[in-house]
Amino acid sequence: MEDILQLNEANWPECAATSYPALLRLTQVNNIFIQLIKECVESYGLQSSDFNLLCSLRRNPPPHLLSPTDLYQSMLFSSGGLTKVLIRLQKEELIERCENPDDKRSKLVKLSQKGKLLVEEIMPVLHKRENDMVAALSAEDLAQLDDLMMRIMQSMNSKGQIYPTRVQFMGASKN
């Protein structure tokens, strides 16, 4: 990243003068974080989209049951092939499909006991890796970083433009 910034300064000063190095660094940190998640969940035989879906179910109250529409809306990261992910996770017995009493055309998605145990096993490992990633920051630094990120998001949302609410994982097209 520092090389990119130095090269811009030396060879493209008009770009360097109007760029925000903090946003370039944020992009790099985000890419590292996404790779960290990907490597962690893949070590458990899951794809990032699988883990995202399991987490979305787990963070909802028991019995961890959602309609496909509600599930998609609760996901932190976009999952382009939700149907494929559902089929894969059902085959692995990590989710169950249940009749929807409100809509006979769709089936509800429920986190199975096996899926619950798996996601609860992965999350502390992932949190340990996240802690390692931010180890150089104090609690106050992290609070300030969180505040700054929230302010940027609020500013973006207040301008009337539509921004993606979910992040697309690199390589997530394998769904």
PDB file of C-alpha atoms in Angstrom, residues 115-174:
ATOM      1  CA  GLY A 115     -25.368 -26.402  12.050  1.00  0.00           C
ATOM      2  CA  LYS A 116     -25.701 -24.592  15.367  1.00  0.00           C
ATOM      3  CA  LEU A 117     -22.841 -26.558  16.896  1.00  0.00           C
ATOM      4  CA  LEU A 118     -20.645 -25.952  13.849  1.00  0.00           C
ATOM      5  CA  VAL A 119     -21.184 -22.196  13.687  1.00  0.00           C
ATOM      6  CA  GLU A 120     -20.665 -21.932  17.456  1.00  0.00           C
ATOM      7  CA  GLU A 121     -17.386 -23.844  17.071  1.00  0.00           C
ATOM      8  CA  ILE A 122     -16.134 -21.605  14.239  1.00  0.00           C
ATOM      9  CA  MET A 123     -17.050 -18.236  15.732  1.00  0.00           C
ATOM     10  CA  PRO A 124     -14.516 -18.243  18.625  1.00  0.00           C
ATOM     11  CA  VAL A 125     -11.760 -19.270  16.194  1.00  0.00           C
ATOM     12  CA  LEU A 126     -12.723 -16.424  13.883  1.00  0.00           C
ATOM     13  CA  HIS A 127     -12.896 -13.973  16.790  1.00  0.00           C
ATOM     14  CA  LYS A 128      -9.398 -15.011  17.867  1.00  0.00           C
ATOM     15  CA  ARG A 129      -8.115 -14.251  14.371  1.00  0.00           C
ATOM     16  CA  GLU A 130      -9.956 -10.895  14.429  1.00  0.00           C
ATOM     17  CA  ASN A 131      -8.375 -10.105  17.797  1.00  0.00           C
ATOM     18  CA  ASP A 132      -4.953 -10.879  16.355  1.00  0.00           C
ATOM     19  CA  MET A 133      -5.712  -8.563  13.449  1.00  0.00           C
ATOM     20  CA  VAL A 134      -6.532  -5.582  15.694  1.00  0.00           C
ATOM     21  CA  ALA A 135      -4.012  -6.348  18.442  1.00  0.00           C
ATOM     22  CA  ALA A 136      -2.098  -3.131  17.706  1.00  0.00           C
ATOM     23  CA  LEU A 137      -5.169  -1.058  18.650  1.00  0.00           C
ATOM     24  CA  SER A 138      -6.302  -0.149  22.143  1.00  0.00           C
ATOM     25  CA  ALA A 139      -9.941  -0.386  23.229  1.00  0.00           C
ATOM     26  CA  GLU A 140     -10.163   3.382  22.761  1.00  0.00           C
ATOM     27  CA  ASP A 141      -8.674   3.099  19.270  1.00  0.00           C
ATOM     28  CA  LEU A 142     -11.256   0.466  18.342  1.00  0.00           C
ATOM     29  CA  ALA A 143     -14.097   2.598  19.719  1.00  0.00           C
ATOM     30  CA  GLN A 144     -12.826   5.571  17.718  1.00  0.00           C
ATOM     31  CA  LEU A 145     -12.473   3.457  14.571  1.00  0.00           C
ATOM     32  CA  ASP A 146     -16.021   2.167  15.018  1.00  0.00           C
ATOM     33  CA  ASP A 147     -17.300   5.715  15.490  1.00  0.00           C
ATOM     34  CA  LEU A 148     -15.490   6.925  12.377  1.00  0.00           C
ATOM     35  CA  MET A 149     -16.827   4.045  10.267  1.00  0.00           C
ATOM     36  CA  MET A 150     -20.377   4.693  11.515  1.00  0.00           C
ATOM     37  CA  ARG A 151     -20.043   8.390  10.638  1.00  0.00           C
ATOM     38  CA  ILE A 152     -18.850   7.558   7.123  1.00  0.00           C
ATOM     39  CA  MET A 153     -21.767   5.123   6.652  1.00  0.00           C
ATOM     40  CA  GLN A 154     -24.286   7.660   7.990  1.00  0.00           C
ATOM     41  CA  SER A 155     -22.894  10.329   5.682  1.00  0.00           C
ATOM     42  CA  MET A 156     -23.099   8.024   2.683  1.00  0.00           C
ATOM     43  CA  ASN A 157     -26.671   7.034   3.533  1.00  0.00           C
ATOM     44  CA  SER A 158     -27.794  10.632   4.081  1.00  0.00           C
ATOM     45  CA  LYS A 159     -26.899  11.724   0.561  1.00  0.00           C
ATOM     46  CA  GLY A 160     -29.851   9.904  -0.990  1.00  0.00           C
ATOM     47  CA  GLN A 161     -27.672   7.553  -3.006  1.00  0.00           C
ATOM     48  CA  ILE A 162     -28.238   3.845  -2.845  1.00  0.00           C
ATOM     49  CA  TYR A 163     -25.199   1.939  -1.625  1.00  0.00           C
ATOM     50  CA  PRO A 164     -24.917  -1.825  -1.256  1.00  0.00           C
ATOM     51  CA  THR A 165     -25.927  -2.908   2.236  1.00  0.00           C
ATOM     52  CA  ARG A 166     -24.024  -6.186   1.967  1.00  0.00           C
ATOM     53  CA  VAL A 167     -20.474  -6.926   0.955  1.00  0.00           C
ATOM     54  CA  GLN A 168     -19.765  -9.389  -1.847  1.00  0.00           C
ATOM     55  CA  PHE A 169     -17.050 -11.806  -0.785  1.00  0.00           C
ATOM     56  CA  MET A 170     -14.162 -12.183  -3.208  1.00  0.00           C
ATOM     57  CA  GLY A 171     -14.617 -15.414  -5.066  1.00  0.00           C
ATOM     58  CA  ALA A 172     -18.182 -15.796  -3.787  1.00  0.00           C
ATOM     59  CA  SER A 173     -19.332 -16.647  -7.298  1.00  0.00           C
ATOM     60  CA  LYS A 174     -18.554 -20.297  -6.480  1.00  0.00           C
TER      61      LYS A 174
END
